[in-house]
PDB file of N, CA and C in Angstrom:
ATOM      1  N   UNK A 262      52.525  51.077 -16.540  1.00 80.00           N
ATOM      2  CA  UNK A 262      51.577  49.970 -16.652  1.00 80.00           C
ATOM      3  C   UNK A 262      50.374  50.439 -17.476  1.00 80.00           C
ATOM      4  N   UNK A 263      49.724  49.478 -18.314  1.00 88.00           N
ATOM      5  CA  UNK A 263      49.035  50.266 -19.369  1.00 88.00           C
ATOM      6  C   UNK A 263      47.705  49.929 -18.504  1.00 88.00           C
ATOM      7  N   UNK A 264      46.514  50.534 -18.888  1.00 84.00           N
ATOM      8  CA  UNK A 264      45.433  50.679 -18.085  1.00 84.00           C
ATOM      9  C   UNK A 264      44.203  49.360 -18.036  1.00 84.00           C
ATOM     10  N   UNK A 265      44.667  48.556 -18.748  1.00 84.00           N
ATOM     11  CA  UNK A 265      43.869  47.350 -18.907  1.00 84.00           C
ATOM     12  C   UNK A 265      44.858  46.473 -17.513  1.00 84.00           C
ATOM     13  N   UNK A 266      46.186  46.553 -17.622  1.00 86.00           N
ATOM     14  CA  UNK A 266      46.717  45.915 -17.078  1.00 86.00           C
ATOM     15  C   UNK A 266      46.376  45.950 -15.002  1.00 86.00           C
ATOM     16  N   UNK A 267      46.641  47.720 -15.128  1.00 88.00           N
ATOM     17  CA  UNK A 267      46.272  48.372 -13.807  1.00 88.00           C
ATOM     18  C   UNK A 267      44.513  47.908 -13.594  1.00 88.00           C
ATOM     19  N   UNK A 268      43.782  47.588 -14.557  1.00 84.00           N
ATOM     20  CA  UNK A 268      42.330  47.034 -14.379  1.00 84.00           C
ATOM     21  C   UNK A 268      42.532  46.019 -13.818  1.00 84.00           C
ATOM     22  N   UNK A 269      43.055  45.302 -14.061  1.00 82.00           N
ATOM     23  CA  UNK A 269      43.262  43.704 -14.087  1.00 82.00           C
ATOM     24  C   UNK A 269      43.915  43.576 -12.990  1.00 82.00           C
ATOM     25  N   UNK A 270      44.754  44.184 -12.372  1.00 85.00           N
ATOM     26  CA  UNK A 270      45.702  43.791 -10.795  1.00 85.00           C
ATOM     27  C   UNK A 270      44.618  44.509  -9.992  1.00 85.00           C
ATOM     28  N   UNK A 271      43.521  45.769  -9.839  1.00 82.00           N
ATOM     29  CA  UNK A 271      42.653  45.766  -9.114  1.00 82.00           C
ATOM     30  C   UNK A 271      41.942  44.877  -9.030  1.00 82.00           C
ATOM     31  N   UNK A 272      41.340  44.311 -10.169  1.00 79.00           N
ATOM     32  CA  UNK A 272      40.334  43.803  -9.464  1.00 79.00           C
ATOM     33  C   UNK A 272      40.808  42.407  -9.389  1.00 79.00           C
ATOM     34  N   UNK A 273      41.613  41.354  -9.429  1.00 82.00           N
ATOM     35  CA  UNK A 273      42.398  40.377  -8.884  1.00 82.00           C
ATOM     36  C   UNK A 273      42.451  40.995  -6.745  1.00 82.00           C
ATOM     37  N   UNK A 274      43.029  42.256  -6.746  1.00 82.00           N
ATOM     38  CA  UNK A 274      43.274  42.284  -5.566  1.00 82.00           C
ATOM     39  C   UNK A 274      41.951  42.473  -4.614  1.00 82.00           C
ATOM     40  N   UNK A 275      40.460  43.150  -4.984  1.00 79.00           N
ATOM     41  CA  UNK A 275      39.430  42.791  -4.872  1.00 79.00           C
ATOM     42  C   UNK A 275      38.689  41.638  -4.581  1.00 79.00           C
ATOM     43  N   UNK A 276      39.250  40.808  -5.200  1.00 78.00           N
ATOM     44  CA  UNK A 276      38.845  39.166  -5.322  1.00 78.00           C
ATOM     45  C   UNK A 276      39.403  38.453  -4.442  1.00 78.00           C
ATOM     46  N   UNK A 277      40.738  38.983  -4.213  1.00 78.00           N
ATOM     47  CA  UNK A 277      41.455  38.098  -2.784  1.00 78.00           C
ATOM     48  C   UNK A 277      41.511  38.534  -1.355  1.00 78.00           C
ATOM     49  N   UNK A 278      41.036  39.888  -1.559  1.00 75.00           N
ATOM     50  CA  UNK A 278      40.194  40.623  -0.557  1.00 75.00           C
ATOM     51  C   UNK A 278      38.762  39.736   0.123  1.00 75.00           C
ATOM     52  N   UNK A 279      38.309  39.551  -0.906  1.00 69.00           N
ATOM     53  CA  UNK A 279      37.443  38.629  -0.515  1.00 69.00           C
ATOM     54  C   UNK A 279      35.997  40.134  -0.678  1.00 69.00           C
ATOM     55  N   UNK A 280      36.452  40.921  -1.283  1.00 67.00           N
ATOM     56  CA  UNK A 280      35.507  41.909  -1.769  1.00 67.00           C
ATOM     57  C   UNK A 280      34.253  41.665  -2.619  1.00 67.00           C
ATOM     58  N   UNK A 281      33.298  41.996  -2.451  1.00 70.00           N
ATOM     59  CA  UNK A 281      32.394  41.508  -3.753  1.00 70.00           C
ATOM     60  C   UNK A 281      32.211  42.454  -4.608  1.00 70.00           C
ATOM     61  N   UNK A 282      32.819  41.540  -5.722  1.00 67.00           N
ATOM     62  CA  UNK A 282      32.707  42.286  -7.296  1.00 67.00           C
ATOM     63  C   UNK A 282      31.570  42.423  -7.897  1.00 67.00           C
ATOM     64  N   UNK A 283      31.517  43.306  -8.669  1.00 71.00           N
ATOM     65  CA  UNK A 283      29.913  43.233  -9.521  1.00 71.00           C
ATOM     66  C   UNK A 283      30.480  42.273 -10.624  1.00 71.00           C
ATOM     67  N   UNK A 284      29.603  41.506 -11.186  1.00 72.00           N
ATOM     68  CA  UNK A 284      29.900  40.032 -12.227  1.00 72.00           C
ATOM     69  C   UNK A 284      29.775  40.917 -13.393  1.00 72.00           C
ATOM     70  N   UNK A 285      29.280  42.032 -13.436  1.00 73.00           N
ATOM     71  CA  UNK A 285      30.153  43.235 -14.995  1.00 73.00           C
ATOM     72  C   UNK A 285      31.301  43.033 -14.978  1.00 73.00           C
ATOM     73  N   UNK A 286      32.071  43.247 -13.797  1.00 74.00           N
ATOM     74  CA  UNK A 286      33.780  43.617 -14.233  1.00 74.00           C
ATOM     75  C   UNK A 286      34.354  41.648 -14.140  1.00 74.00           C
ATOM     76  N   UNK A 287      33.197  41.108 -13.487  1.00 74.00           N
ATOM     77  CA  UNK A 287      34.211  39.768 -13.666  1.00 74.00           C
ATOM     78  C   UNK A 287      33.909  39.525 -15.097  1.00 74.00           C
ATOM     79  N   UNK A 288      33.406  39.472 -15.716  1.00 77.00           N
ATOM     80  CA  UNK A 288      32.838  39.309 -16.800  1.00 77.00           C
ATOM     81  C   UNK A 288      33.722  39.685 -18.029  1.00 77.00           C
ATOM     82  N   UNK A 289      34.104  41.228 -17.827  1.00 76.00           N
ATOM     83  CA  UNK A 289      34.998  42.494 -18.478  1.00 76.00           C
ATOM     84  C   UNK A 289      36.642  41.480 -18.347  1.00 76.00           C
ATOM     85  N   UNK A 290      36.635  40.835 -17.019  1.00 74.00           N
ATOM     86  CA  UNK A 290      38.260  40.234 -16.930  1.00 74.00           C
ATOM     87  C   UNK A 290      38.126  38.928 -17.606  1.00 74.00           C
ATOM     88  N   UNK A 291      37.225  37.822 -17.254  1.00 76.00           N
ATOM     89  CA  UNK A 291      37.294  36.639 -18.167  1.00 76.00           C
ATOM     90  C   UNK A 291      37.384  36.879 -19.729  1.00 76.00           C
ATOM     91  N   UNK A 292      36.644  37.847 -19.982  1.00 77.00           N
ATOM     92  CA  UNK A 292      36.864  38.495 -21.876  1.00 77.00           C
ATOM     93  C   UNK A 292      38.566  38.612 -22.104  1.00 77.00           C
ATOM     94  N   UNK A 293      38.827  39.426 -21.203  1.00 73.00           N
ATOM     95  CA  UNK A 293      40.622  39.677 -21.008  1.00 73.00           C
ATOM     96  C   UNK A 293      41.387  39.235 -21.301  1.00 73.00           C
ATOM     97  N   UNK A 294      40.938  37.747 -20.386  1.00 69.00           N
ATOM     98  CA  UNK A 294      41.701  36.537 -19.980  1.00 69.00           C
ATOM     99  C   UNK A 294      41.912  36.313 -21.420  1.00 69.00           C
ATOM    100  N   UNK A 295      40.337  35.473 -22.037  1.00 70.00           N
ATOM    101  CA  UNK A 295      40.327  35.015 -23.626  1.00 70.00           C
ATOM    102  C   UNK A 295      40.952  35.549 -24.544  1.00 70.00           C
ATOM    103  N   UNK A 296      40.885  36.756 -24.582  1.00 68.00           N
ATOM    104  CA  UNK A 296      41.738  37.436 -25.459  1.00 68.00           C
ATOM    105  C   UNK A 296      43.226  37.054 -25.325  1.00 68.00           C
ATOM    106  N   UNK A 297      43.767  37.167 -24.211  1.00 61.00           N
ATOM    107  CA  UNK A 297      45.160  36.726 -24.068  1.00 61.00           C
ATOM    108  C   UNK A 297      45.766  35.563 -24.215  1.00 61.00           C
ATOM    109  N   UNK A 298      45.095  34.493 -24.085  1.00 52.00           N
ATOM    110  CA  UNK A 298      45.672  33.151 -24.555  1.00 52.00           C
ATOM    111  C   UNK A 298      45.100  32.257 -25.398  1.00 52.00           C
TER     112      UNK A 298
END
């Protein structure tokens, strides 16, 4: 699994944790997202 990807299933599993994220890395994943579709 390449390391953006392994980024991206942490912190998804963080989020449904119900963990609080710092809005850097949500931030870092919505960019992600855009990029991908």
């Amino acid at each position: 699994m390449a390391p953006e990807q392994r980024h991206d299933v942490n912190v998804r599993l963080l989020v449904t944790q119900g963990k609080k994220v710092r809005k850097r890395i949500l931030r870092e994943v919505a960019r992600s997202f855009d990029k991908k579709s």
